[in-house]
Amino acid sequence: MISNKAKYALRALLAIAAQPEGEALTSTEIARRHAIPHKFLEQILLDLKKSGILESRRGKAGGYVMLRPADTISFGEVLRIFDGPLAPLPCLSRNAYRRCEDCENEARCMIRREFARSYEASRQVLDSRTIGDALNEGQELPLAAQNRRVG
Amino acid sequence: MISNKAKYALRALLAIAAQPEGEALTSTEIARRHAIPHKFLEQILLDLKKSGILESRRGKAGGYVMLRPADTISFGEVLRIFDGPLAPLPCLSRNAYRRCEDCENEARCMIRREFARSYEASRQVLDSRTIGDALNEGQELPLAAQNRRVG
DNA sequence: GCCATTCCCTACAAATCCGATAGGCTTTAT
DNA sequence: ATAAAGCCTATCGGATTTGTAGGGAATGGC
């Protein structure tokens, strides 16, 4: 399970990236729209800023804007910021490798070998799919499916 | 990251399944071989027994034996016992579904849609690969690779 | 210059989970 | 009877999660 923090971060990013070019979105507005505790969200947005994903403007008419284009920000990158390494075992993380202290022979470890398969499969998805991708696909079936039910 | 508990459980299962047919393995022996805290391992083996994966014999010459064949026990099943649902979001778990309270429209949730992809990819692997599979492949290249280095 | 608005930063706290440790009870083979 | 093994429950320190709280700093409008 991913953390609330990561989920909130993704929600916020999707909202900010969906804004018209150059228009800022405030933390208050994001919190209101998505029912996220405001002060908690502030911390999250700050982390995203420190990671070089968002830019902020202070004062009245301030808010947050994308610093990098949405289609360069993968789900994996965001997850790593808030939930740490994606790898199921420390010895499988390229970014944050750590040997399993009790493992005698890494190359022959059967557990490592099996998890490497599953990790590779999910990493492939998480590191290739971006905020931009999600946003584009979200618009493909806009309200049609909904309205058809009502009508 | 998977928990130590799950990792220990998998180690133990691989060891027990590797025993000659019908021969029991004691918790003490498993703990010694794999450097697992003994009393902690006992709890884990107990859980595996309650889950119907292991069978136990008490008293002198006791120990643990597989109850179900090793090739019917997937990595996913073991993970679920110790670490809970594999799904990255509660709303994606078939087994332990829970609605995200703050999600307005599940079918149109972009986060859910993206994680469904990655989840499907890893679930595919974890639920299909079994303890038996791992054991068979582990024997394919036994000591050859190792000895060749030395020689 | 003042004020409201907004982001920035740090501290703290309750709850839960993780990774054991501990102690004793029950069953079984010899 | 005894030793060896599994069975069961309680406890515990530390880390992590999920916030809450309070205020400081910048900015724009008046």
Short mmCIF file of N, CA and C in Angstrom, two decimals, chain B residues 6-110:
data_model
loop_
_atom_site.label_atom_id
_atom_site.label_comp_id
_atom_site.label_asym_id
_atom_site.label_seq_id
_atom_site.Cartn_x
_atom_site.Cartn_y
_atom_site.Cartn_z
N ALA B 6 7.92 -11.70 6.42
CA ALA B 6 7.63 -12.37 5.15
C ALA B 6 8.90 -13.01 4.58
N LYS B 7 9.99 -12.30 4.71
CA LYS B 7 11.26 -12.83 4.18
C LYS B 7 11.65 -14.10 4.94
N TYR B 8 11.54 -14.06 6.25
CA TYR B 8 11.84 -15.24 7.07
C TYR B 8 10.91 -16.39 6.69
N ALA B 9 9.65 -16.08 6.51
CA ALA B 9 8.67 -17.11 6.16
C ALA B 9 9.06 -17.79 4.86
N LEU B 10 9.45 -17.01 3.89
CA LEU B 10 9.83 -17.58 2.59
C LEU B 10 11.09 -18.42 2.73
N ARG B 11 12.05 -17.95 3.47
CA ARG B 11 13.28 -18.72 3.69
C ARG B 11 12.94 -20.07 4.31
N ALA B 12 12.10 -20.00 5.34
CA ALA B 12 11.73 -21.23 6.04
C ALA B 12 11.01 -22.19 5.11
N LEU B 13 10.09 -21.64 4.33
CA LEU B 13 9.34 -22.51 3.42
C LEU B 13 10.25 -23.17 2.40
N LEU B 14 11.17 -22.40 1.86
CA LEU B 14 12.11 -22.96 0.89
C LEU B 14 12.92 -24.08 1.53
N ALA B 15 13.30 -23.88 2.78
CA ALA B 15 14.09 -24.91 3.47
C ALA B 15 13.26 -26.17 3.73
N ILE B 16 12.04 -25.98 4.19
CA ILE B 16 11.19 -27.13 4.51
C ILE B 16 10.82 -27.89 3.24
N ALA B 17 10.52 -27.13 2.20
CA ALA B 17 10.11 -27.78 0.94
C ALA B 17 11.28 -28.53 0.31
N ALA B 18 12.49 -28.13 0.65
CA ALA B 18 13.67 -28.79 0.05
C ALA B 18 14.01 -30.10 0.76
N GLN B 19 13.36 -30.37 1.89
CA GLN B 19 13.62 -31.61 2.62
C GLN B 19 13.17 -32.83 1.80
N PRO B 20 13.82 -33.96 2.03
CA PRO B 20 13.33 -35.21 1.44
C PRO B 20 11.90 -35.47 1.90
N GLU B 21 11.11 -36.06 1.03
CA GLU B 21 9.69 -36.33 1.29
C GLU B 21 9.44 -36.89 2.70
N GLY B 22 8.57 -36.17 3.45
CA GLY B 22 8.15 -36.68 4.75
C GLY B 22 9.09 -36.38 5.90
N GLU B 23 10.27 -35.84 5.59
CA GLU B 23 11.21 -35.56 6.67
C GLU B 23 10.94 -34.18 7.26
N ALA B 24 10.82 -34.12 8.59
CA ALA B 24 10.49 -32.85 9.23
C ALA B 24 11.75 -32.03 9.49
N LEU B 25 11.54 -30.71 9.58
CA LEU B 25 12.64 -29.79 9.89
C LEU B 25 12.21 -28.99 11.11
N THR B 26 13.09 -28.87 12.08
CA THR B 26 12.72 -28.15 13.30
C THR B 26 12.95 -26.65 13.18
N SER B 27 12.22 -25.91 14.00
CA SER B 27 12.38 -24.46 13.99
C SER B 27 13.81 -24.10 14.41
N THR B 28 14.33 -24.84 15.36
CA THR B 28 15.69 -24.57 15.84
C THR B 28 16.70 -24.68 14.70
N GLU B 29 16.55 -25.73 13.91
CA GLU B 29 17.49 -25.95 12.81
C GLU B 29 17.37 -24.84 11.75
N ILE B 30 16.15 -24.47 11.42
CA ILE B 30 15.94 -23.41 10.43
C ILE B 30 16.53 -22.10 10.93
N ALA B 31 16.26 -21.81 12.20
CA ALA B 31 16.76 -20.57 12.78
C ALA B 31 18.28 -20.53 12.73
N ARG B 32 18.89 -21.65 13.07
CA ARG B 32 20.35 -21.71 13.09
C ARG B 32 20.92 -21.49 11.69
N ARG B 33 20.39 -22.23 10.74
CA ARG B 33 20.90 -22.16 9.36
C ARG B 33 20.80 -20.77 8.76
N HIS B 34 19.68 -20.10 9.03
CA HIS B 34 19.43 -18.85 8.32
C HIS B 34 19.54 -17.61 9.20
N ALA B 35 20.07 -17.81 10.40
CA ALA B 35 20.27 -16.65 11.29
C ALA B 35 18.98 -15.88 11.53
N ILE B 36 17.93 -16.62 11.87
CA ILE B 36 16.65 -16.01 12.20
C ILE B 36 16.44 -16.18 13.71
N PRO B 37 16.02 -15.10 14.42
CA PRO B 37 15.74 -15.22 15.85
C PRO B 37 14.73 -16.34 16.10
N HIS B 38 15.11 -17.26 16.96
CA HIS B 38 14.34 -18.49 17.07
C HIS B 38 12.89 -18.29 17.48
N LYS B 39 12.68 -17.54 18.54
CA LYS B 39 11.32 -17.36 19.03
C LYS B 39 10.45 -16.58 18.03
N PHE B 40 11.09 -15.72 17.31
CA PHE B 40 10.37 -14.96 16.27
C PHE B 40 9.94 -15.92 15.17
N LEU B 41 10.84 -16.79 14.80
CA LEU B 41 10.54 -17.77 13.76
C LEU B 41 9.40 -18.70 14.18
N GLU B 42 9.37 -19.06 15.45
CA GLU B 42 8.30 -19.93 15.93
C GLU B 42 6.92 -19.33 15.64
N GLN B 43 6.80 -18.03 15.90
CA GLN B 43 5.52 -17.36 15.63
C GLN B 43 5.17 -17.44 14.15
N ILE B 44 6.19 -17.26 13.34
CA ILE B 44 5.97 -17.25 11.90
C ILE B 44 5.52 -18.63 11.42
N LEU B 45 6.19 -19.65 11.90
CA LEU B 45 5.85 -21.00 11.49
C LEU B 45 4.44 -21.36 11.96
N LEU B 46 4.10 -20.83 13.13
CA LEU B 46 2.76 -21.05 13.65
C LEU B 46 1.72 -20.45 12.72
N ASP B 47 2.00 -19.24 12.25
CA ASP B 47 1.09 -18.58 11.31
C ASP B 47 0.95 -19.41 10.03
N LEU B 48 2.06 -19.95 9.59
CA LEU B 48 2.02 -20.74 8.35
C LEU B 48 1.22 -22.03 8.57
N LYS B 49 1.28 -22.51 9.78
CA LYS B 49 0.49 -23.70 10.09
C LYS B 49 -1.01 -23.36 10.11
N LYS B 50 -1.32 -22.25 10.78
CA LYS B 50 -2.73 -21.84 10.86
C LYS B 50 -3.31 -21.52 9.49
N SER B 51 -2.43 -21.14 8.57
CA SER B 51 -2.89 -20.84 7.22
C SER B 51 -3.03 -22.10 6.38
N GLY B 52 -2.70 -23.24 6.96
CA GLY B 52 -2.87 -24.49 6.23
C GLY B 52 -1.76 -24.78 5.24
N ILE B 53 -0.62 -24.14 5.42
CA ILE B 53 0.50 -24.37 4.51
C ILE B 53 1.45 -25.41 5.07
N LEU B 54 1.65 -25.35 6.38
CA LEU B 54 2.55 -26.31 7.04
C LEU B 54 1.77 -27.25 7.95
N GLU B 55 2.41 -28.34 8.25
CA GLU B 55 1.91 -29.28 9.23
C GLU B 55 3.03 -29.42 10.25
N SER B 56 2.66 -29.69 11.51
CA SER B 56 3.71 -29.79 12.53
C SER B 56 3.60 -31.11 13.28
N ARG B 57 4.73 -31.55 13.77
CA ARG B 57 4.76 -32.69 14.70
C ARG B 57 5.43 -32.21 15.97
N ARG B 58 4.82 -32.51 17.10
CA ARG B 58 5.38 -32.04 18.35
C ARG B 58 6.30 -33.10 18.95
N GLY B 59 6.90 -32.69 20.08
CA GLY B 59 7.73 -33.61 20.83
C GLY B 59 9.05 -33.91 20.16
N LYS B 60 9.77 -34.80 20.76
CA LYS B 60 11.08 -35.19 20.25
C LYS B 60 10.92 -35.70 18.82
N ALA B 61 11.89 -35.38 17.99
CA ALA B 61 11.82 -35.75 16.57
C ALA B 61 10.65 -35.08 15.87
N GLY B 62 10.21 -33.96 16.43
CA GLY B 62 9.15 -33.20 15.79
C GLY B 62 9.70 -32.26 14.74
N GLY B 63 8.87 -31.30 14.34
CA GLY B 63 9.31 -30.34 13.35
C GLY B 63 8.17 -30.00 12.39
N TYR B 64 8.55 -29.40 11.28
CA TYR B 64 7.55 -28.95 10.32
C TYR B 64 7.70 -29.65 8.98
N VAL B 65 6.55 -29.90 8.36
CA VAL B 65 6.50 -30.52 7.04
C VAL B 65 5.51 -29.74 6.19
N MET B 66 5.69 -29.76 4.89
CA MET B 66 4.72 -29.12 4.01
C MET B 66 3.39 -29.84 4.11
N LEU B 67 2.31 -29.09 4.18
CA LEU B 67 0.99 -29.71 4.15
C LEU B 67 0.50 -29.75 2.70
N ARG B 68 0.65 -28.64 2.02
CA ARG B 68 0.32 -28.60 0.59
C ARG B 68 1.61 -28.67 -0.21
N PRO B 69 1.53 -29.19 -1.43
CA PRO B 69 2.73 -29.28 -2.27
C PRO B 69 3.32 -27.90 -2.55
N ALA B 70 4.64 -27.85 -2.63
CA ALA B 70 5.35 -26.58 -2.78
C ALA B 70 4.96 -25.82 -4.05
N ASP B 71 4.55 -26.57 -5.07
CA ASP B 71 4.22 -25.86 -6.32
C ASP B 71 2.77 -25.37 -6.34
N THR B 72 2.10 -25.42 -5.18
CA THR B 72 0.78 -24.80 -5.10
C THR B 72 0.82 -23.56 -4.21
N ILE B 73 2.02 -23.25 -3.71
CA ILE B 73 2.14 -22.11 -2.79
C ILE B 73 2.89 -20.98 -3.47
N SER B 74 2.16 -19.94 -3.80
CA SER B 74 2.78 -18.83 -4.52
C SER B 74 3.40 -17.85 -3.55
N PHE B 75 4.34 -17.08 -4.06
CA PHE B 75 4.94 -16.02 -3.26
C PHE B 75 3.87 -15.02 -2.81
N GLY B 76 2.92 -14.76 -3.70
CA GLY B 76 1.85 -13.84 -3.35
C GLY B 76 1.06 -14.29 -2.14
N GLU B 77 0.75 -15.57 -2.08
CA GLU B 77 -0.01 -16.09 -0.95
C GLU B 77 0.73 -15.86 0.36
N VAL B 78 2.00 -16.12 0.38
CA VAL B 78 2.79 -15.94 1.60
C VAL B 78 2.87 -14.47 1.98
N LEU B 79 3.10 -13.63 1.00
CA LEU B 79 3.16 -12.19 1.27
C LEU B 79 1.86 -11.68 1.89
N ARG B 80 0.74 -12.15 1.36
CA ARG B 80 -0.56 -11.67 1.87
C ARG B 80 -0.74 -12.06 3.32
N ILE B 81 -0.26 -13.25 3.69
CA ILE B 81 -0.40 -13.69 5.08
C ILE B 81 0.34 -12.76 6.03
N PHE B 82 1.53 -12.34 5.65
CA PHE B 82 2.35 -11.59 6.60
C PHE B 82 2.32 -10.08 6.39
N ASP B 83 2.18 -9.65 5.16
CA ASP B 83 2.23 -8.21 4.90
C ASP B 83 0.89 -7.63 4.47
N GLY B 84 -0.14 -8.45 4.47
CA GLY B 84 -1.44 -7.94 4.06
C GLY B 84 -1.56 -7.85 2.54
N PRO B 85 -2.60 -7.13 2.07
CA PRO B 85 -2.89 -7.07 0.64
C PRO B 85 -1.69 -6.61 -0.18
N LEU B 86 -1.57 -7.16 -1.37
CA LEU B 86 -0.49 -6.75 -2.27
C LEU B 86 -0.81 -5.45 -2.97
N ALA B 87 -2.09 -5.13 -3.07
CA ALA B 87 -2.51 -3.97 -3.85
C ALA B 87 -1.94 -2.68 -3.29
N PRO B 88 -1.55 -1.76 -4.17
CA PRO B 88 -0.98 -0.48 -3.74
C PRO B 88 -2.05 0.47 -3.21
N LEU B 89 -3.31 0.20 -3.55
CA LEU B 89 -4.41 1.01 -3.03
C LEU B 89 -5.50 0.07 -2.55
N PRO B 90 -6.18 0.42 -1.46
CA PRO B 90 -7.24 -0.45 -0.94
C PRO B 90 -8.33 -0.70 -1.97
N CYS B 91 -8.56 0.30 -2.83
CA CYS B 91 -9.63 0.18 -3.81
C CYS B 91 -9.23 -0.70 -4.99
N LEU B 92 -8.02 -1.25 -4.95
CA LEU B 92 -7.58 -2.14 -6.03
C LEU B 92 -7.48 -3.59 -5.58
N SER B 93 -7.62 -3.81 -4.28
CA SER B 93 -7.53 -5.17 -3.76
C SER B 93 -8.83 -5.92 -4.00
N ARG B 94 -8.72 -7.08 -4.64
CA ARG B 94 -9.92 -7.88 -4.86
C ARG B 94 -10.30 -8.59 -3.58
N ASN B 95 -9.27 -9.02 -2.88
CA ASN B 95 -9.44 -9.82 -1.68
C ASN B 95 -9.88 -8.97 -0.48
N ALA B 96 -9.31 -7.78 -0.39
CA ALA B 96 -9.58 -6.93 0.78
C ALA B 96 -9.96 -5.54 0.32
N TYR B 97 -10.94 -5.49 -0.57
CA TYR B 97 -11.36 -4.21 -1.12
C TYR B 97 -11.85 -3.25 -0.04
N ARG B 98 -11.40 -2.00 -0.17
CA ARG B 98 -11.93 -0.92 0.66
C ARG B 98 -11.97 0.33 -0.19
N ARG B 99 -13.06 1.00 -0.13
CA ARG B 99 -13.18 2.22 -0.90
C ARG B 99 -12.25 3.29 -0.32
N CYS B 100 -11.63 4.10 -1.17
CA CYS B 100 -10.91 5.27 -0.68
C CYS B 100 -11.97 6.29 -0.28
N GLU B 101 -12.03 6.61 1.01
CA GLU B 101 -13.13 7.46 1.49
C GLU B 101 -13.21 8.79 0.75
N ASP B 102 -12.04 9.31 0.41
CA ASP B 102 -12.02 10.65 -0.16
C ASP B 102 -12.09 10.65 -1.69
N CYS B 103 -12.30 9.48 -2.27
CA CYS B 103 -12.33 9.42 -3.73
C CYS B 103 -13.76 9.58 -4.23
N GLU B 104 -13.94 10.57 -5.10
CA GLU B 104 -15.30 10.88 -5.55
C GLU B 104 -15.83 9.83 -6.52
N ASN B 105 -15.00 9.52 -7.50
CA ASN B 105 -15.47 8.63 -8.55
C ASN B 105 -14.39 7.62 -8.89
N GLU B 106 -14.55 6.43 -8.39
CA GLU B 106 -13.52 5.41 -8.51
C GLU B 106 -13.17 5.10 -9.96
N ALA B 107 -14.19 5.03 -10.77
CA ALA B 107 -13.97 4.63 -12.16
C ALA B 107 -13.15 5.67 -12.93
N ARG B 108 -13.20 6.91 -12.48
CA ARG B 108 -12.49 7.96 -13.20
C ARG B 108 -11.24 8.42 -12.46
N CYS B 109 -10.93 7.79 -11.35
CA CYS B 109 -9.75 8.19 -10.57
C CYS B 109 -8.47 7.85 -11.34
N MET B 110 -7.70 8.87 -11.66
CA MET B 110 -6.51 8.67 -12.49
C MET B 110 -5.43 7.91 -11.74
#
